[in-house]
mmCIF file of C-alpha atoms in Angstrom:
data_model
loop_
_atom_site.group_PDB
_atom_site.id
_atom_site.type_symbol
_atom_site.label_atom_id
_atom_site.label_comp_id
_atom_site.label_asym_id
_atom_site.label_seq_id
_atom_site.Cartn_x
_atom_site.Cartn_y
_atom_site.Cartn_z
ATOM 1 C CA PHE A 1 167.091 158.483 117.634
ATOM 2 C CA PRO A 2 170.693 158.880 116.514
ATOM 3 C CA SER A 3 170.957 162.634 117.187
ATOM 4 C CA MET A 4 169.111 162.909 120.474
ATOM 5 C CA ALA A 5 170.632 165.341 122.966
ATOM 6 C CA ILE A 6 171.428 163.704 126.298
ATOM 7 C CA ARG A 7 171.499 166.868 128.445
ATOM 8 C CA PHE A 8 171.585 170.687 128.386
ATOM 9 C CA ARG A 9 174.420 172.892 129.541
ATOM 10 C CA ASN A 10 173.640 174.775 132.784
ATOM 11 C CA ASP A 11 170.819 172.349 133.614
ATOM 12 C CA PRO A 12 172.453 170.293 136.417
ATOM 13 C CA ASP A 13 169.308 168.517 137.585
ATOM 14 C CA GLY A 14 167.996 167.913 134.041
ATOM 15 C CA GLU A 15 164.680 169.692 134.705
ATOM 16 C CA VAL A 16 164.784 171.912 131.589
ATOM 17 C CA TYR A 17 165.866 168.943 129.452
ATOM 18 C CA GLN A 18 163.030 166.770 130.771
ATOM 19 C CA GLN A 19 160.388 169.471 130.216
ATOM 20 C CA THR A 20 161.703 170.303 126.746
ATOM 21 C CA TYR A 21 161.818 166.781 125.330
ATOM 22 C CA PHE A 22 159.440 164.768 127.479
ATOM 23 C CA GLY A 23 156.936 167.144 129.097
ATOM 24 C CA GLU A 24 154.298 165.141 130.924
ATOM 25 C CA ASN A 25 154.986 161.829 129.146
ATOM 26 C CA MET A 26 158.368 160.574 130.324
ATOM 27 C CA SER A 27 158.148 157.478 128.127
ATOM 28 C CA MET A 28 158.074 159.370 124.815
ATOM 29 C CA TRP A 29 160.708 161.722 123.443
ATOM 30 C CA LYS A 30 159.086 164.805 121.902
ATOM 31 C CA HIS A 31 161.547 166.459 119.531
ATOM 32 C CA GLY A 32 159.260 168.774 117.536
ATOM 33 C CA ASP A 33 159.379 167.075 114.115
ATOM 34 C CA TYR A 34 156.665 165.170 112.306
ATOM 35 C CA ILE A 35 158.068 161.722 111.551
ATOM 36 C CA GLU A 36 156.422 158.849 109.741
ATOM 37 C CA GLU A 37 157.541 155.238 109.907
ATOM 38 C CA THR A 38 157.213 153.534 106.524
ATOM 39 C CA LYS A 39 155.918 150.007 106.058
ATOM 40 C CA ASN A 40 159.523 148.926 105.314
ATOM 41 C CA GLY A 41 160.769 150.197 108.677
ATOM 42 C CA GLY A 42 162.333 153.400 107.396
ATOM 43 C CA PHE A 43 161.501 156.892 108.570
ATOM 44 C CA VAL A 44 160.471 160.043 106.729
ATOM 45 C CA ILE A 45 161.042 163.319 108.586
ATOM 46 C CA HIS A 46 158.417 165.812 107.395
ATOM 47 C CA GLY A 47 159.640 168.846 109.333
ATOM 48 C CA ARG A 48 158.893 170.914 112.386
ATOM 49 C CA SER A 49 155.525 170.241 113.976
ATOM 50 C CA ASP A 50 155.615 173.555 115.818
ATOM 51 C CA SER A 51 156.198 175.503 112.598
ATOM 52 C CA THR A 52 153.266 174.113 110.661
ATOM 53 C CA LEU A 53 149.798 175.622 110.483
ATOM 54 C CA ASN A 54 146.847 173.742 109.063
ATOM 55 C CA PRO A 55 143.988 176.091 108.086
ATOM 56 C CA GLY A 56 141.316 174.336 106.062
ATOM 57 C CA GLY A 57 143.419 171.172 105.964
ATOM 58 C CA VAL A 58 146.256 172.883 104.033
ATOM 59 C CA ARG A 59 149.731 172.440 105.585
ATOM 60 C CA ILE A 60 151.474 175.790 105.770
ATOM 61 C CA GLY A 61 155.012 176.325 107.000
ATOM 62 C CA THR A 62 155.366 179.542 108.966
ATOM 63 C CA ALA A 63 158.644 180.261 107.150
ATOM 64 C CA GLU A 64 156.608 180.710 103.954
ATOM 65 C CA ILE A 65 154.693 183.535 105.614
ATOM 66 C CA TYR A 66 157.862 185.031 107.123
ATOM 67 C CA ARG A 67 159.482 185.229 103.680
ATOM 68 C CA GLN A 68 156.562 187.287 102.378
ATOM 69 C CA VAL A 69 156.725 189.736 105.308
ATOM 70 C CA GLU A 70 160.531 190.223 105.225
ATOM 71 C CA GLY A 71 160.335 192.794 102.436
ATOM 72 C CA PHE A 72 158.377 195.385 104.406
ATOM 73 C CA ARG A 73 160.867 198.049 105.450
ATOM 74 C CA ASN A 74 159.268 198.991 108.769
ATOM 75 C CA VAL A 75 158.634 195.419 109.961
ATOM 76 C CA GLU A 76 161.520 194.279 112.154
ATOM 77 C CA ASP A 77 160.258 190.764 112.872
ATOM 78 C CA CYS A 78 157.120 188.664 112.770
ATOM 79 C CA LEU A 79 155.545 185.549 114.238
ATOM 80 C CA ALA A 80 152.717 183.427 112.812
ATOM 81 C CA VAL A 81 150.647 180.983 114.857
ATOM 82 C CA GLY A 82 147.374 179.117 114.619
ATOM 83 C CA ARG A 83 144.311 179.550 116.805
ATOM 84 C CA LYS A 84 141.546 176.958 116.853
ATOM 85 C CA SER A 85 138.285 178.474 115.665
ATOM 86 C CA GLY A 86 134.801 177.620 116.876
ATOM 87 C CA SER A 87 134.220 175.572 113.712
ATOM 88 C CA GLY A 88 137.234 173.361 114.445
ATOM 89 C CA ASP A 89 139.394 174.986 111.766
ATOM 90 C CA VAL A 90 142.579 176.980 112.424
ATOM 91 C CA ASP A 91 142.803 180.752 112.037
ATOM 92 C CA VAL A 92 146.236 182.127 111.167
ATOM 93 C CA ILE A 93 147.345 185.020 113.380
ATOM 94 C CA LEU A 94 150.312 187.167 112.374
ATOM 95 C CA PHE A 95 152.182 189.359 114.840
ATOM 96 C CA LEU A 96 154.397 192.149 113.517
ATOM 97 C CA LYS A 97 157.213 193.721 115.515
ATOM 98 C CA MET A 98 157.550 197.171 114.018
ATOM 99 C CA LYS A 99 160.722 199.232 113.551
ATOM 100 C CA SER A 100 158.560 202.347 113.669
ATOM 101 C CA GLU A 101 154.870 203.237 113.788
ATOM 102 C CA MET A 102 152.552 201.194 111.599
ATOM 103 C CA GLU A 103 151.884 203.293 108.512
ATOM 104 C CA GLY A 104 148.970 203.478 106.104
ATOM 105 C CA ASP A 105 147.448 200.238 104.959
ATOM 106 C CA LEU A 106 150.311 198.020 106.127
ATOM 107 C CA ILE A 107 148.029 195.230 107.323
ATOM 108 C CA GLU A 108 146.170 195.097 104.011
ATOM 109 C CA ASP A 109 149.469 195.319 102.111
ATOM 110 C CA VAL A 110 150.877 192.389 104.114
ATOM 111 C CA LYS A 111 147.745 190.327 103.513
ATOM 112 C CA ARG A 112 147.817 191.143 99.795
ATOM 113 C CA ARG A 113 151.489 190.152 99.469
ATOM 114 C CA ILE A 114 150.828 186.856 101.276
ATOM 115 C CA ARG A 115 147.782 186.137 99.081
ATOM 116 C CA GLU A 116 149.658 186.949 95.857
ATOM 117 C CA GLY A 117 152.939 185.294 96.866
ATOM 118 C CA LEU A 118 151.363 182.190 98.364
ATOM 119 C CA THR A 119 147.647 181.309 98.523
ATOM 120 C CA PRO A 120 144.471 182.713 100.105
ATOM 121 C CA ARG A 121 144.766 180.008 102.804
ATOM 122 C CA HIS A 122 148.045 181.581 103.961
ATOM 123 C CA VAL A 123 146.431 184.968 104.616
ATOM 124 C CA PRO A 124 146.132 185.626 108.358
ATOM 125 C CA LYS A 125 142.690 186.292 109.773
ATOM 126 C CA TYR A 126 144.197 188.622 112.360
ATOM 127 C CA VAL A 127 147.308 190.822 112.204
ATOM 128 C CA TYR A 128 148.580 192.649 115.289
ATOM 129 C CA ALA A 129 151.547 194.906 116.001
ATOM 130 C CA VAL A 130 153.517 193.727 119.049
ATOM 131 C CA LYS A 131 156.416 195.164 120.990
ATOM 132 C CA ASP A 132 158.511 192.000 120.830
ATOM 133 C CA VAL A 133 158.702 188.468 119.440
ATOM 134 C CA PRO A 134 159.668 185.738 121.929
ATOM 135 C CA TYR A 135 162.888 183.816 121.321
ATOM 136 C CA THR A 136 164.522 180.797 122.905
ATOM 137 C CA LEU A 137 167.859 181.104 124.645
ATOM 138 C CA SER A 138 169.407 179.680 121.460
ATOM 139 C CA GLY A 139 167.808 182.356 119.249
ATOM 140 C CA LYS A 140 164.818 180.543 117.695
ATOM 141 C CA LYS A 141 161.359 182.099 117.447
ATOM 142 C CA VAL A 142 158.997 180.712 120.085
ATOM 143 C CA GLU A 143 155.896 179.742 118.131
ATOM 144 C CA VAL A 144 154.759 176.979 120.511
ATOM 145 C CA ALA A 145 154.324 179.194 123.580
ATOM 146 C CA VAL A 146 152.390 181.832 121.644
ATOM 147 C CA THR A 147 150.239 179.140 119.997
ATOM 148 C CA ARG A 148 149.440 177.756 123.443
ATOM 149 C CA ILE A 149 148.542 181.225 124.728
ATOM 150 C CA MET A 150 146.325 181.919 121.723
ATOM 151 C CA ASN A 151 144.506 178.645 122.376
ATOM 152 C CA GLY A 152 143.999 179.251 126.091
ATOM 153 C CA GLU A 153 146.587 176.720 127.189
ATOM 154 C CA LYS A 154 149.255 176.943 129.871
ATOM 155 C CA VAL A 155 152.802 177.758 128.779
ATOM 156 C CA ASP A 156 155.464 175.495 130.231
ATOM 157 C CA ASN A 157 159.197 175.979 130.425
ATOM 158 C CA LEU A 158 159.422 179.765 130.513
ATOM 159 C CA GLY A 159 163.063 179.266 131.490
ATOM 160 C CA ALA A 160 163.876 178.362 127.881
ATOM 161 C CA ILE A 161 162.614 181.755 126.624
ATOM 162 C CA SER A 162 165.094 184.631 126.563
ATOM 163 C CA ASN A 163 162.385 187.310 126.820
ATOM 164 C CA PRO A 164 159.403 185.713 128.618
ATOM 165 C CA ALA A 165 157.939 189.039 129.772
ATOM 166 C CA CYS A 166 156.805 189.752 126.201
ATOM 167 C CA LEU A 167 154.309 186.878 126.491
ATOM 168 C CA GLU A 168 152.089 189.120 128.635
ATOM 169 C CA GLU A 169 151.208 191.129 125.531
ATOM 170 C CA TYR A 170 150.231 187.935 123.692
ATOM 171 C CA GLN A 171 148.078 186.904 126.663
ATOM 172 C CA ALA A 172 146.268 190.243 126.512
ATOM 173 C CA LEU A 173 145.729 189.846 122.754
ATOM 174 C CA SER A 174 144.390 186.324 123.270
ATOM 175 C CA GLU A 175 141.871 187.653 125.776
ATOM 176 C CA LYS A 176 140.937 190.433 123.341
ATOM 177 C CA LEU A 177 140.366 187.852 120.590
ATOM 178 C CA SER A 178 138.228 185.737 122.901
ATOM 179 C CA ASN A 179 136.109 188.779 123.690
ATOM 180 C CA ILE A 180 135.758 189.619 119.978
ATOM 181 C CA GLU A 181 134.799 186.051 119.116
ATOM 182 C CA ASN A 182 132.316 185.912 122.000
ATOM 183 C CA ASN A 183 130.902 189.360 121.054
ATOM 184 C CA ILE A 184 131.738 190.847 124.449
#
């Protein structure tokens, strides 16, 4: 790929680089974009694979949801991820980092704005207030790690997250969701 990074700064042994782009399969570069090779040998880059949700077979970019939430004055930040449901579909979960206490019907107001500004498929099944949103060392929201947590998977490469301690809250929420879904 013409723009593939060859190493990371402050990663002398290449461990972070290897985990970021190759993970467990050292023969395949994983860059985070959906790419399709055409029958003529060209390539179409569809966009970030880690920023796309797919509830009910409808592709949703998380940025679409973020744009709807930005207008709420007491929401500082947000993060949207997908959680596999028992039926095999994907439930959208929205996490809100609040500037102050959650007031009134904020959750219903957020859901209404998303429904009216986008589609009913974009509306999150669950909305939770969180203390922090995880970010990479380069300042990007960490959707992949939270998606993995919400789906009961192990999170790799915590060293690439600037605030990994906040993931404990997401782990607790994942366990809470599992208990709700299992009627415990």
